[in-house]
Amino acid sequence: MPSKTQWRQFFKVLDKKEKIIFLVFFVSSIVSGAFLSVNFYFENTEIRPALGGKFIEGVIGYPRFINPIYSETSDVDRDLVELIFSGLMKYGENGQVVTDLAGDYKILEQGRIYEFKLRDDIFWHDGKKLSSDDVIFTIKIIQNPEIKSPLLPNWLGVEVEKIDELGVRFKLKEPYSAFPERATVKIIPEHVWKDVLPKNFPLVLFNLKPIGTGPYQFKDLYRDEKGEISSLGLTLNKKYFGKIPKISQFFFKFFNSEEKLVEAANLGEVNGLNSAQFIASPKFQEYRFLLPRYFAVFFNPKNSKVLAEKGVREALNYGTDKNELLEKALNNRGQIVNSPLLPEIYELKFPSKIYEFDLQKAKEILDKAGFVEKNGKRLKSIKKTPAFQFKINLKQGSEGKEVEELQKCLAQDKEVYPLGKIDGRFDATTDRAVSRFQEKYNIAGEKGKVLEKTRKKLNEVCFSAEEEIIPLRFSLFTVKQQWLRETAFLLKKQWENLGAEVEVKTLDIKDLEGNIIKSRNYEALLFGEVLGQIPDPFPFWHSSQREFGLNLSDYKNQKADELLELGRTELSPEVRSQKYEELQEVIIEDAPALFLYNPDYLYFAASDIKGLRGGLIADT
């Protein structure tokens, strides 16, 4: 190696050109070395989340029942239940139904029996061990009508019995392919709830201070000066049997309006929120998730003469510009839907027929259906057959209802029947009145008798067919929510181009469900339906579900019923898909509803939160 003296002499022996070349190579070597070092670091270093930290989620509403038995009717309660409780099965990262509390399960007797074996390493948050008794207790509590659980219809007719301390058996009346998804219901601890009377179930403290087996356990809750719950804290269940979450503390902050939730997000008071009004900023990242659901306009033929006509329903389908709805109501955050079976999610063949926007075709269908356009409105004229018509021959000596109606008819003309006596007996006075009627209308050959020609004229004069004018008019109900309200008024505007008159009515979700949907007191309803990860459209389209189920279009089709019954009992996914592909063709042809779109589920998380990914999720 050169000495220090020699290094000092180095630049003296180089000319100008050689110095430049040396400097270029020297700098290049430094840069290359730095690049290789950095590259080596990133190629051999994996960034992983550290255990710890806290996450604050903002939600609209307040918890009431952090209890799987009751939580189904509240989004707030359901969110908390998902973190605190576990079910026999759960939704995996790819949307499939996988085991959770159950280590494995068996399907027996062609789907009539399901046997689950619980894991042996699961404990409740209070330290007690989970057993099959907890599962049996939970299902029987749901099945108890005194408890009034909204989950009761899902478990009617299901027998549950103990195999051993970790084994439980379910017996179904008939095969049900989607039962594994039904088994995602969360389990509650028997030792906590067994002494609570059914009438007291909604009142006990454990509804707000729950004990579960999930990844998080209850820590505390805080109330504001009005006594309302303002926030609730969860802490990591370090004995959780599954994959331990990295975030050690989870807090929920509750707001009574979306405006206040958005304001809190902008102030940095929450780390995550679901909101259609929030606008992403550098501090937040937007994530879009796909749910197995759709929104549609359900037509109720029982309450609307015009919507009872298939031609009208088809015309409304063709007269709807779904692209405009997606753009203006959802800001293109969603997908257009043309089938109730969501083939893009369940990997079914797409339907051979869809109602693409065609205003001219829609108008032609209405013309064919008899709805004529007058001054921008469409009307249909229908001649109503009179309640009574003369059908038999009458002569002097006849008696009864026909004679009485004859006398009433003749008495309308004083010149024909001046006496106007109505007693149901065809006497000489009535005979003369009939003769005068025949002379007035030049009816020959039937003097004094009511025969074919006289009957025809009597029916024409006294019981002429009434004309009923039916306007293309109906009301449209929906939820008082910004994007649904905007959708409803866009539909109103589009359908007015067809000559329809539409009255939009918006209500809070509770009022709509309790006062309108439950009693089927609507003509058209803009509403959403959520399907499971294992498709089972039976509740939405089977004729047995028209009055008290989720069949919102009062739909009845024998072929559709057969396919729905076969689909839910078929264990083979391939055969089940064939049945549902055929079913969607039947439903679309009948046009009982107008399928619109599937909005993205929007979630905003603080930019420093990592690891979130968009994709398909289940709405449990």
Coordinates of C-alpha atoms in Angstrom, one line a residue:
M1 CA 0.0 0.0 0.0
P2 CA 1.2 3.5 -0.8
S3 CA 2.4 5.5 2.2
K4 CA 0.8 8.8 3.3
T5 CA 3.6 10.8 1.6
Q6 CA 3.1 8.9 -1.6
W7 CA -0.7 9.5 -1.5
R8 CA 0.0 13.2 -1.1
Q9 CA 2.1 13.1 -4.2
F10 CA -0.5 11.2 -6.2
F11 CA -2.3 14.1 -7.7
K12 CA 1.0 15.8 -8.5
V13 CA 2.0 13.1 -11.0
L14 CA -1.4 13.1 -12.8
D15 CA -2.2 15.6 -15.5
K16 CA -5.5 17.3 -15.8
K17 CA -7.2 14.7 -18.0
E18 CA -6.0 11.9 -15.7
K19 CA -7.3 13.7 -12.6
I20 CA -10.8 14.0 -14.2
I21 CA -10.8 10.3 -15.2
F22 CA -9.8 9.3 -11.7
L23 CA -12.5 11.5 -10.0
V24 CA -15.2 10.1 -12.3
F25 CA -14.2 6.5 -11.5
F26 CA -13.9 7.3 -7.8
V27 CA -17.4 8.9 -7.5
S28 CA -18.9 6.0 -9.6
S29 CA -17.4 3.5 -7.3
I30 CA -18.8 5.3 -4.2
V31 CA -22.3 5.5 -5.8
S32 CA -22.2 1.9 -6.9
G33 CA -21.1 0.7 -3.5
A34 CA -23.9 2.6 -1.8
F35 CA -26.5 1.3 -4.3
L36 CA -25.3 -2.3 -3.8
S37 CA -25.5 -1.9 -0.1
V38 CA -29.0 -0.5 -0.1
N39 CA -30.1 -3.1 -2.6
F40 CA -28.6 -5.9 -0.4
Y41 CA -30.5 -4.5 2.6
F42 CA -33.9 -4.5 0.9
E43 CA -33.4 -7.9 -0.7
N44 CA -32.5 -9.5 2.5
T45 CA -34.8 -7.6 4.9
E46 CA -38.5 -8.3 5.4
I47 CA -40.7 -5.6 7.0
R48 CA -43.1 -7.1 9.4
P49 CA -45.6 -5.4 11.7
A50 CA -44.7 -5.2 15.3
L51 CA -47.0 -6.2 18.1
G52 CA -48.5 -3.2 19.9
G53 CA -50.2 0.1 19.2
K54 CA -53.8 1.0 19.1
F55 CA -56.5 1.5 16.5
I56 CA -59.4 3.9 16.9
E57 CA -62.4 3.2 14.6
G58 CA -65.2 5.7 14.2
V59 CA -68.7 4.4 13.7
I60 CA -72.2 5.8 13.5
G61 CA -74.6 4.6 16.2
Y62 CA -74.2 3.2 19.6
P63 CA -73.7 -0.4 21.0
R64 CA -76.7 -2.0 22.7
F65 CA -76.3 -5.7 22.3
I66 CA -72.7 -6.9 22.0
N67 CA -74.2 -10.3 22.0
P68 CA -74.5 -12.6 18.9
I69 CA -78.0 -13.6 19.9
Y70 CA -79.3 -10.0 19.2
S71 CA -76.5 -8.3 17.2
E72 CA -77.8 -9.1 13.7
T73 CA -80.0 -6.0 13.5
S74 CA -77.2 -3.5 14.3
D75 CA -74.0 -2.8 12.4
V76 CA -72.3 -1.4 15.5
D77 CA -73.1 -4.5 17.5
R78 CA -72.1 -6.8 14.7
D79 CA -68.7 -5.1 14.3
L80 CA -67.9 -5.6 18.0
V81 CA -69.3 -9.2 18.1
E82 CA -66.9 -10.1 15.2
L83 CA -63.9 -9.1 17.3
I84 CA -65.0 -10.5 20.6
F85 CA -66.7 -13.8 19.7
S86 CA -66.0 -16.8 17.5
G87 CA -68.2 -19.3 15.7
L88 CA -67.7 -23.0 14.7
M89 CA -66.9 -21.6 11.2
K90 CA -65.6 -18.2 10.0
Y91 CA -64.9 -16.4 6.8
G92 CA -61.3 -16.8 5.6
E93 CA -59.1 -14.2 3.9
N94 CA -60.3 -15.3 0.5
G95 CA -64.0 -15.2 1.4
Q96 CA -64.3 -19.0 1.8
V97 CA -66.0 -20.5 4.9
V98 CA -63.3 -22.2 7.0
T99 CA -63.1 -23.8 10.4
D100 CA -62.8 -21.6 13.5
L101 CA -63.8 -23.1 16.9
A102 CA -64.2 -26.4 15.1
G103 CA -61.0 -28.3 14.3
D104 CA -62.8 -30.2 11.6
Y105 CA -66.3 -31.3 10.6
K106 CA -68.1 -34.0 8.7
I107 CA -71.1 -34.1 6.4
L108 CA -73.2 -37.2 6.7
E109 CA -76.4 -38.6 5.2
Q110 CA -76.2 -36.5 2.0
G111 CA -76.1 -33.2 3.9
R112 CA -78.8 -34.0 6.6
I113 CA -76.2 -34.3 9.4
Y114 CA -73.2 -32.1 10.2
E115 CA -70.8 -33.1 13.0
F116 CA -68.3 -30.7 14.4
K117 CA -65.2 -31.4 16.5
L118 CA -64.1 -28.5 18.7
R119 CA -60.4 -27.6 19.1
D120 CA -59.0 -28.6 22.5
D121 CA -57.1 -25.3 23.2
I122 CA -59.9 -22.7 23.4
F123 CA -60.8 -20.7 26.5
W124 CA -63.3 -18.0 27.3
H125 CA -61.9 -14.6 28.2
D126 CA -62.6 -15.3 31.9
G127 CA -60.4 -18.5 31.7
K128 CA -63.1 -21.2 31.5
K129 CA -62.7 -23.8 28.8
L130 CA -65.0 -24.0 25.8
S131 CA -67.0 -27.2 25.4
S132 CA -69.8 -28.6 23.2
D133 CA -72.3 -27.6 26.0
D134 CA -71.6 -23.9 25.0
V135 CA -72.5 -24.6 21.4
I136 CA -75.7 -26.5 22.3
F137 CA -76.7 -23.8 24.8
T138 CA -76.2 -21.0 22.2
I139 CA -78.3 -22.8 19.5
K140 CA -81.1 -23.6 21.9
I141 CA -81.2 -20.1 23.2
I142 CA -81.6 -18.8 19.6
Q143 CA -84.4 -21.4 19.1
N144 CA -86.3 -20.3 22.2
P145 CA -89.1 -18.0 20.9
E146 CA -89.1 -16.2 24.3
I147 CA -85.6 -14.8 23.6
K148 CA -86.9 -13.2 20.4
S149 CA -83.5 -13.5 18.5
P150 CA -83.5 -12.3 14.9
L151 CA -81.5 -15.5 14.1
L152 CA -84.5 -17.8 15.0
P153 CA -85.6 -18.4 11.4
N154 CA -82.1 -19.7 10.5
W155 CA -82.4 -22.4 13.1
L156 CA -86.0 -23.6 12.9
G157 CA -86.2 -27.3 12.6
V158 CA -82.5 -27.9 13.4
E159 CA -81.8 -30.5 16.1
V160 CA -78.5 -30.1 18.1
E161 CA -77.1 -32.8 20.3
K162 CA -73.9 -33.6 22.2
I163 CA -71.5 -36.2 21.0
D164 CA -68.9 -35.7 23.7
E165 CA -67.1 -32.8 25.5
L166 CA -65.8 -31.5 22.2
G167 CA -68.2 -33.0 19.7
V168 CA -71.6 -31.6 18.6
R169 CA -74.1 -32.9 16.0
F170 CA -76.7 -31.0 14.0
K171 CA -79.6 -32.8 12.4
L172 CA -81.5 -31.1 9.5
K173 CA -84.9 -32.0 8.2
E174 CA -83.5 -31.9 4.6
P175 CA -80.0 -31.4 3.1
Y176 CA -78.8 -27.8 3.1
S177 CA -75.6 -27.0 1.2
A178 CA -75.1 -23.6 2.9
F179 CA -75.2 -24.9 6.5
P180 CA -71.4 -24.4 7.0
E181 CA -72.0 -20.7 6.6
R182 CA -75.0 -20.9 9.0
A183 CA -72.4 -22.3 11.5
T184 CA -70.5 -19.0 11.5
V185 CA -73.0 -17.9 14.2
K186 CA -71.0 -16.8 17.2
I187 CA -71.1 -18.9 20.4
I188 CA -71.9 -17.5 23.9
P189 CA -70.7 -19.0 27.2
E190 CA -73.2 -21.2 29.0
H191 CA -71.7 -20.6 32.4
V192 CA -72.3 -16.8 32.1
W193 CA -75.9 -17.0 30.7
K194 CA -77.4 -20.2 31.9
D195 CA -79.1 -18.6 35.0
V196 CA -80.6 -15.6 33.1
L197 CA -84.3 -15.8 32.5
P198 CA -85.4 -15.4 28.9
K199 CA -87.3 -12.2 29.7
N200 CA -84.1 -10.7 31.2
F201 CA -81.8 -11.6 28.4
P202 CA -81.9 -8.1 26.8
L203 CA -81.3 -6.4 30.2
V204 CA -78.2 -8.0 31.7
L205 CA -74.9 -6.2 31.9
F206 CA -73.1 -8.8 29.8
N207 CA -74.7 -7.4 26.7
L208 CA -72.3 -4.4 27.1
K209 CA -69.5 -6.2 28.9
P210 CA -69.3 -9.4 26.9
I211 CA -67.2 -12.5 27.4
G212 CA -66.2 -14.3 24.3
T213 CA -63.4 -16.4 22.7
G214 CA -62.4 -14.0 20.0
P215 CA -59.1 -12.2 19.3
Y216 CA -60.1 -9.2 21.4
Q217 CA -61.7 -9.0 24.8
F218 CA -63.7 -6.3 26.5
K219 CA -61.6 -3.7 28.5
D220 CA -63.9 -0.8 29.4
L221 CA -66.5 1.7 28.1
Y222 CA -66.9 5.4 28.6
R223 CA -70.0 7.5 28.7
D224 CA -70.5 11.2 28.0
E225 CA -72.2 13.7 30.2
K226 CA -75.6 12.6 28.8
G227 CA -75.0 9.0 29.8
E228 CA -74.5 7.8 26.2
I229 CA -71.6 5.5 25.5
S230 CA -69.0 7.6 23.7
S231 CA -66.3 5.0 23.3
L232 CA -65.4 1.4 24.1
G233 CA -62.1 -0.2 24.5
L234 CA -60.9 -3.8 23.6
T235 CA -57.6 -5.3 24.4
L236 CA -55.8 -8.2 22.8
N237 CA -56.7 -11.7 23.9
K238 CA -53.2 -13.1 24.3
K239 CA -54.6 -16.6 24.8
Y240 CA -56.4 -16.5 21.5
F241 CA -56.3 -19.8 19.8
G242 CA -56.0 -18.4 16.2
K243 CA -53.6 -16.0 14.6
I244 CA -52.8 -13.2 17.1
P245 CA -53.5 -9.7 15.7
K246 CA -50.7 -7.3 15.8
I247 CA -52.7 -4.4 17.1
S248 CA -52.9 -4.8 20.9
Q249 CA -55.7 -2.2 21.6
F250 CA -58.8 -1.6 19.6
F251 CA -61.1 1.4 20.4
F252 CA -64.4 2.4 19.0
K253 CA -65.7 6.0 19.1
F254 CA -69.4 6.4 18.5
F255 CA -71.1 9.3 16.7
N256 CA -74.8 10.1 16.1
S257 CA -74.4 11.4 12.6
E258 CA -72.1 10.9 9.6
E259 CA -71.3 14.6 9.6
K260 CA -69.8 14.3 13.1
L261 CA -67.9 11.1 12.2
V262 CA -66.3 12.9 9.1
E263 CA -65.4 15.9 11.2
A264 CA -63.7 13.7 13.8
A265 CA -61.7 12.0 11.0
N266 CA -60.6 15.3 9.6
L267 CA -59.4 16.3 13.1
G268 CA -57.4 13.1 13.4
E269 CA -59.5 11.7 16.2
V270 CA -60.1 8.3 14.5
N271 CA -57.8 6.0 12.5
G272 CA -60.5 4.3 10.4
L273 CA -64.1 4.8 9.2
N274 CA -66.7 3.7 6.7
S275 CA -68.3 6.6 5.1
A276 CA -69.8 7.6 1.7
Q277 CA -69.3 11.3 2.5
F278 CA -65.7 11.2 3.6
I279 CA -63.1 12.5 1.0
A280 CA -59.8 10.8 1.3
S281 CA -56.9 13.1 2.2
P282 CA -53.1 12.5 2.4
K283 CA -53.7 11.4 6.0
F284 CA -56.1 8.6 4.9
Q285 CA -55.9 5.8 2.3
E286 CA -59.1 4.7 0.6
Y287 CA -59.8 0.9 0.4
R288 CA -62.6 -0.7 -1.7
F289 CA -64.1 -4.0 -0.8
L290 CA -66.6 -6.1 -2.7
L291 CA -69.6 -7.6 -0.8
P292 CA -71.9 -10.4 -2.1
R293 CA -74.9 -8.0 -2.4
Y294 CA -77.0 -6.0 -4.8
F295 CA -79.4 -3.1 -4.8
A296 CA -82.6 -3.4 -6.9
V297 CA -86.0 -1.9 -7.4
F298 CA -88.5 -4.6 -6.3
F299 CA -91.9 -4.3 -7.9
N300 CA -94.9 -5.3 -5.8
P301 CA -97.7 -6.4 -8.2
K302 CA -100.2 -6.8 -5.3
N303 CA -100.2 -3.0 -4.6
S304 CA -99.9 -1.7 -8.2
K305 CA -102.0 -2.6 -11.3
V306 CA -99.4 -1.1 -13.6
L307 CA -96.5 -3.0 -12.0
A308 CA -98.5 -6.2 -12.2
E309 CA -98.1 -6.0 -16.0
K310 CA -94.9 -7.7 -17.2
G311 CA -94.6 -5.3 -20.1
V312 CA -94.4 -2.3 -17.8
R313 CA -91.7 -4.0 -15.7
E314 CA -89.7 -4.8 -18.8
A315 CA -90.1 -1.3 -20.1
L316 CA -88.8 0.1 -16.8
N317 CA -85.8 -2.2 -17.1
Y318 CA -85.0 -1.1 -20.6
G319 CA -85.6 2.5 -19.7
T320 CA -83.0 2.6 -16.9
D321 CA -79.6 4.0 -17.6
K322 CA -77.5 2.1 -15.0
N323 CA -74.3 3.8 -16.1
E324 CA -75.7 7.1 -15.1
L325 CA -76.8 5.8 -11.7
L326 CA -73.3 4.4 -11.1
E327 CA -71.6 7.6 -12.1
K328 CA -73.8 10.1 -10.4
A329 CA -75.0 8.3 -7.3
L330 CA -71.9 6.2 -6.5
N331 CA -69.2 8.2 -8.2
N332 CA -68.3 5.0 -10.1
R333 CA -67.5 3.2 -6.9
G334 CA -69.3 0.0 -7.6
Q335 CA -70.4 -2.5 -10.3
I336 CA -73.5 -2.7 -12.5
V337 CA -75.7 -5.7 -11.7
N338 CA -77.9 -7.5 -14.2
S339 CA -78.7 -10.7 -12.3
P340 CA -79.9 -11.6 -8.8
L341 CA -77.3 -14.4 -8.7
L342 CA -74.1 -12.2 -9.0
P343 CA -72.3 -14.5 -11.6
E344 CA -69.2 -12.4 -11.3
I345 CA -68.8 -13.3 -7.6
Y346 CA -70.1 -16.9 -7.6
E347 CA -68.4 -17.8 -10.9
L348 CA -71.6 -18.6 -12.8
K349 CA -72.2 -18.2 -16.5
F350 CA -73.5 -14.7 -17.3
P351 CA -77.3 -14.6 -18.2
S352 CA -78.1 -14.9 -21.9
K353 CA -80.6 -12.0 -21.6
I354 CA -80.0 -8.7 -19.9
Y355 CA -81.9 -5.4 -20.1
E356 CA -79.5 -3.0 -21.7
F357 CA -80.5 0.7 -21.8
D358 CA -82.8 1.2 -24.8
L359 CA -85.3 4.1 -24.4
Q360 CA -86.9 3.5 -27.8
K361 CA -87.5 -0.2 -27.1
A362 CA -88.9 0.7 -23.7
K363 CA -91.4 3.0 -25.3
E364 CA -92.4 0.4 -27.9
I365 CA -93.1 -2.1 -25.1
L366 CA -95.4 0.4 -23.4
D367 CA -97.2 1.1 -26.6
K368 CA -97.8 -2.6 -27.1
A369 CA -99.0 -2.9 -23.5
G370 CA -101.6 -0.2 -24.2
F371 CA -100.1 2.7 -22.4
V372 CA -100.6 5.6 -24.8
E373 CA -98.6 8.8 -24.4
K374 CA -100.7 11.9 -24.0
N375 CA -99.0 15.2 -23.1
G376 CA -95.9 13.5 -21.9
K377 CA -97.8 11.1 -19.6
R378 CA -98.8 7.5 -20.4
L379 CA -102.3 6.2 -19.8
K380 CA -104.1 3.0 -20.5
S381 CA -107.8 2.7 -21.1
I382 CA -109.6 -0.5 -20.0
K383 CA -113.2 -1.3 -20.6
K384 CA -114.8 -2.9 -17.5
T385 CA -117.4 -5.5 -18.0
P386 CA -120.7 -4.5 -16.1
A387 CA -121.5 -6.5 -13.0
F388 CA -124.9 -7.4 -14.5
Q389 CA -126.0 -8.4 -18.1
F390 CA -129.3 -9.8 -19.4
K391 CA -128.7 -13.4 -20.4
I392 CA -132.0 -15.3 -20.5
N393 CA -135.3 -14.9 -22.4
L394 CA -138.1 -13.2 -20.6
K395 CA -141.8 -12.9 -21.3
Q396 CA -145.1 -12.2 -19.5
G397 CA -145.3 -14.4 -16.4
S398 CA -141.5 -14.5 -15.8
E399 CA -140.3 -13.6 -12.3
G400 CA -137.1 -13.0 -10.4
K401 CA -133.9 -11.0 -10.4
E402 CA -133.7 -10.7 -14.2
V403 CA -137.2 -9.2 -14.3
E404 CA -136.4 -6.8 -11.5
E405 CA -133.3 -5.6 -13.4
L406 CA -135.4 -5.3 -16.6
Q407 CA -137.9 -3.0 -14.8
K408 CA -135.1 -0.9 -13.4
C409 CA -133.6 -0.5 -16.8
L410 CA -137.0 0.4 -18.5
A411 CA -137.8 2.8 -15.6
Q412 CA -134.8 5.0 -16.6
D413 CA -137.0 6.2 -19.6
K414 CA -140.3 7.7 -18.4
E415 CA -141.8 7.5 -22.0
V416 CA -141.1 3.8 -22.1
Y417 CA -142.2 2.8 -18.6
P418 CA -144.1 5.7 -17.1
L419 CA -145.4 3.6 -14.2
G420 CA -141.9 2.6 -13.1
K421 CA -143.1 -0.3 -10.9
I422 CA -140.3 -2.6 -9.8
D423 CA -141.6 -5.8 -8.2
G424 CA -139.8 -8.6 -10.1
R425 CA -143.0 -9.8 -11.9
F426 CA -143.3 -9.6 -15.7
D427 CA -147.0 -8.5 -16.0
A428 CA -149.0 -6.8 -18.7
T429 CA -147.6 -3.4 -17.7
T430 CA -144.1 -4.6 -18.1
D431 CA -145.0 -6.2 -21.4
R432 CA -146.3 -2.9 -22.8
A433 CA -143.1 -1.1 -21.5
V434 CA -140.9 -3.7 -23.4
S435 CA -143.0 -3.1 -26.6
R436 CA -142.4 0.7 -26.3
F437 CA -138.7 0.0 -25.9
Q438 CA -138.7 -2.2 -29.0
E439 CA -140.5 0.5 -31.0
K440 CA -138.1 3.2 -29.9
Y441 CA -135.1 1.2 -31.1
N442 CA -136.7 -0.4 -34.1
I443 CA -136.5 -4.0 -32.8
A444 CA -138.8 -6.2 -34.8
G445 CA -140.1 -9.8 -34.3
E446 CA -139.9 -9.8 -30.5
K447 CA -142.9 -7.8 -29.5
G448 CA -143.3 -7.7 -25.7
K449 CA -140.7 -10.4 -25.2
V450 CA -137.1 -10.0 -24.2
L451 CA -135.3 -12.2 -26.7
E452 CA -131.8 -12.0 -28.3
K453 CA -132.0 -8.6 -30.1
T454 CA -133.9 -6.9 -27.2
R455 CA -131.4 -8.3 -24.6
K456 CA -128.5 -7.0 -26.6
K457 CA -130.0 -3.5 -26.8
L458 CA -131.0 -3.5 -23.2
N459 CA -127.4 -4.4 -22.2
E460 CA -126.1 -1.6 -24.4
V461 CA -128.5 1.0 -23.1
C462 CA -128.6 0.2 -19.4
F463 CA -125.3 -1.6 -18.7
S464 CA -122.8 -0.2 -21.1
A465 CA -119.2 -1.1 -20.3
E466 CA -117.4 1.4 -18.2
E467 CA -114.0 2.8 -19.2
E468 CA -111.2 2.8 -16.6
I469 CA -108.2 5.1 -17.2
I470 CA -105.0 3.8 -15.6
P471 CA -102.1 6.2 -15.5
L472 CA -98.5 4.9 -15.5
R473 CA -98.0 6.1 -12.0
F474 CA -96.6 4.5 -8.8
S475 CA -94.6 5.4 -5.7
L476 CA -91.0 4.4 -5.0
F477 CA -89.8 3.9 -1.4
T478 CA -86.2 3.8 -0.2
V479 CA -83.9 4.5 2.7
K480 CA -83.2 8.1 3.7
Q481 CA -79.5 7.8 2.7
Q482 CA -77.8 10.2 0.4
W483 CA -76.8 7.8 -2.4
L484 CA -80.0 5.8 -2.3
R485 CA -82.1 9.0 -2.3
E486 CA -80.0 10.3 -5.3
T487 CA -80.5 7.0 -7.1
A488 CA -84.3 7.2 -6.5
F489 CA -84.6 10.7 -8.0
L490 CA -82.4 9.7 -11.0
L491 CA -84.7 6.8 -11.6
K492 CA -87.7 9.1 -11.3
K493 CA -86.2 11.4 -14.0
Q494 CA -85.3 8.5 -16.3
W495 CA -88.7 7.0 -16.0
E496 CA -90.4 10.3 -16.7
N497 CA -88.8 10.1 -20.1
L498 CA -91.0 7.1 -20.6
G499 CA -94.1 8.9 -19.5
A500 CA -94.2 7.5 -16.0
E501 CA -95.2 9.5 -12.9
V502 CA -93.1 8.5 -9.9
E503 CA -93.4 9.7 -6.3
V504 CA -90.2 9.2 -4.3
K505 CA -90.6 8.5 -0.6
T506 CA -87.6 8.2 1.8
L507 CA -87.7 6.9 5.4
D508 CA -85.3 6.0 8.1
I509 CA -84.2 2.4 7.9
K510 CA -86.2 1.4 11.0
D511 CA -89.4 3.0 9.8
L512 CA -89.0 1.6 6.3
E513 CA -88.4 -2.0 7.6
G514 CA -91.0 -1.8 10.4
N515 CA -93.9 0.1 8.8
I516 CA -93.4 -0.5 5.0
I517 CA -91.5 -3.6 4.2
K518 CA -92.9 -5.8 7.0
S519 CA -96.4 -5.1 5.8
R520 CA -95.5 -5.0 2.1
N521 CA -97.0 -1.5 2.0
Y522 CA -95.2 -0.3 -1.1
E523 CA -95.6 -0.4 -4.9
A524 CA -91.9 -0.2 -5.7
L525 CA -89.0 -0.5 -3.3
L526 CA -85.4 0.5 -3.8
F527 CA -83.5 -1.8 -1.4
G528 CA -80.5 -4.0 -1.0
E529 CA -80.1 -7.8 -0.4
V530 CA -77.0 -9.5 1.0
L531 CA -76.2 -13.0 -0.2
G532 CA -73.9 -15.4 1.7
Q533 CA -70.5 -16.6 0.7
I534 CA -72.2 -19.9 -0.2
P535 CA -75.1 -18.7 -2.4
D536 CA -78.6 -19.5 -1.2
P537 CA -81.2 -17.2 -3.0
F538 CA -84.1 -19.3 -1.5
P539 CA -85.2 -16.6 1.0
F540 CA -85.3 -13.9 -1.6
W541 CA -87.2 -15.6 -4.5
H542 CA -89.1 -18.7 -3.3
S543 CA -92.8 -18.3 -3.2
S544 CA -93.0 -19.5 0.4
Q545 CA -91.2 -16.3 1.4
R546 CA -93.6 -13.8 -0.1
E547 CA -95.6 -12.8 3.1
F548 CA -93.1 -13.0 5.9
G549 CA -89.8 -13.7 4.2
L550 CA -87.5 -11.6 2.0
N551 CA -89.3 -12.2 -1.2
L552 CA -89.9 -8.4 -1.7
S553 CA -91.4 -8.7 -5.2
D554 CA -94.2 -11.2 -4.2
Y555 CA -92.6 -13.4 -6.8
K556 CA -94.1 -16.8 -7.7
N557 CA -92.9 -19.1 -10.3
Q558 CA -93.2 -22.9 -10.1
K559 CA -90.0 -23.5 -12.1
A560 CA -88.1 -21.0 -10.0
D561 CA -89.3 -22.8 -6.8
E562 CA -88.1 -26.1 -8.0
L563 CA -84.6 -24.8 -8.9
L564 CA -84.3 -23.0 -5.6
E565 CA -85.2 -26.1 -3.7
L566 CA -82.8 -28.2 -5.7
G567 CA -80.0 -25.6 -5.3
R568 CA -80.1 -25.4 -1.6
T569 CA -80.1 -29.2 -1.1
E570 CA -77.4 -30.0 -3.7
L571 CA -73.9 -30.6 -2.2
S572 CA -72.0 -30.6 -5.4
P573 CA -70.9 -27.1 -6.2
E574 CA -70.9 -27.8 -10.0
V575 CA -74.5 -29.1 -10.1
R576 CA -75.6 -26.3 -7.8
S577 CA -74.1 -23.8 -10.1
Q578 CA -76.0 -25.3 -13.1
K579 CA -79.3 -24.9 -11.2
Y580 CA -78.6 -21.3 -10.3
E581 CA -77.6 -20.5 -13.8
E582 CA -80.9 -21.8 -15.0
L583 CA -82.7 -19.9 -12.2
Q584 CA -81.3 -16.5 -13.1
E585 CA -82.6 -17.0 -16.6
V586 CA -86.1 -17.7 -15.3
I587 CA -86.1 -14.7 -12.9
I588 CA -84.7 -12.2 -15.5
E589 CA -87.3 -13.3 -18.0
D590 CA -90.1 -12.6 -15.5
A591 CA -88.6 -9.2 -14.6
P592 CA -90.0 -9.1 -11.0
A593 CA -87.3 -6.5 -10.1
L594 CA -84.9 -4.1 -11.7
F595 CA -81.3 -5.0 -10.7
L596 CA -79.1 -1.9 -10.5
Y597 CA -75.7 -2.1 -8.9
N598 CA -73.4 -3.4 -6.2
P599 CA -71.7 -0.5 -4.4
D600 CA -68.2 -0.8 -3.2
Y601 CA -67.8 -1.0 0.6
L602 CA -65.5 2.0 1.2
Y603 CA -63.2 2.0 4.2
F604 CA -60.7 4.8 5.0
A605 CA -57.7 4.1 7.2
A606 CA -54.9 6.4 8.4
S607 CA -52.0 6.3 6.0
D608 CA -49.7 4.9 8.6
I609 CA -51.9 1.8 9.0
K610 CA -50.3 -0.9 6.8
G611 CA -51.4 -4.3 5.6
L612 CA -55.0 -3.6 4.5
R613 CA -56.0 -5.0 1.1
G614 CA -59.2 -4.6 -0.9
G615 CA -61.1 -7.6 -2.2
L616 CA -64.1 -9.7 -1.5
I617 CA -65.4 -9.7 2.1
A618 CA -68.4 -11.3 3.7
D619 CA -71.2 -9.3 5.3
T620 CA -72.0 -11.5 8.3

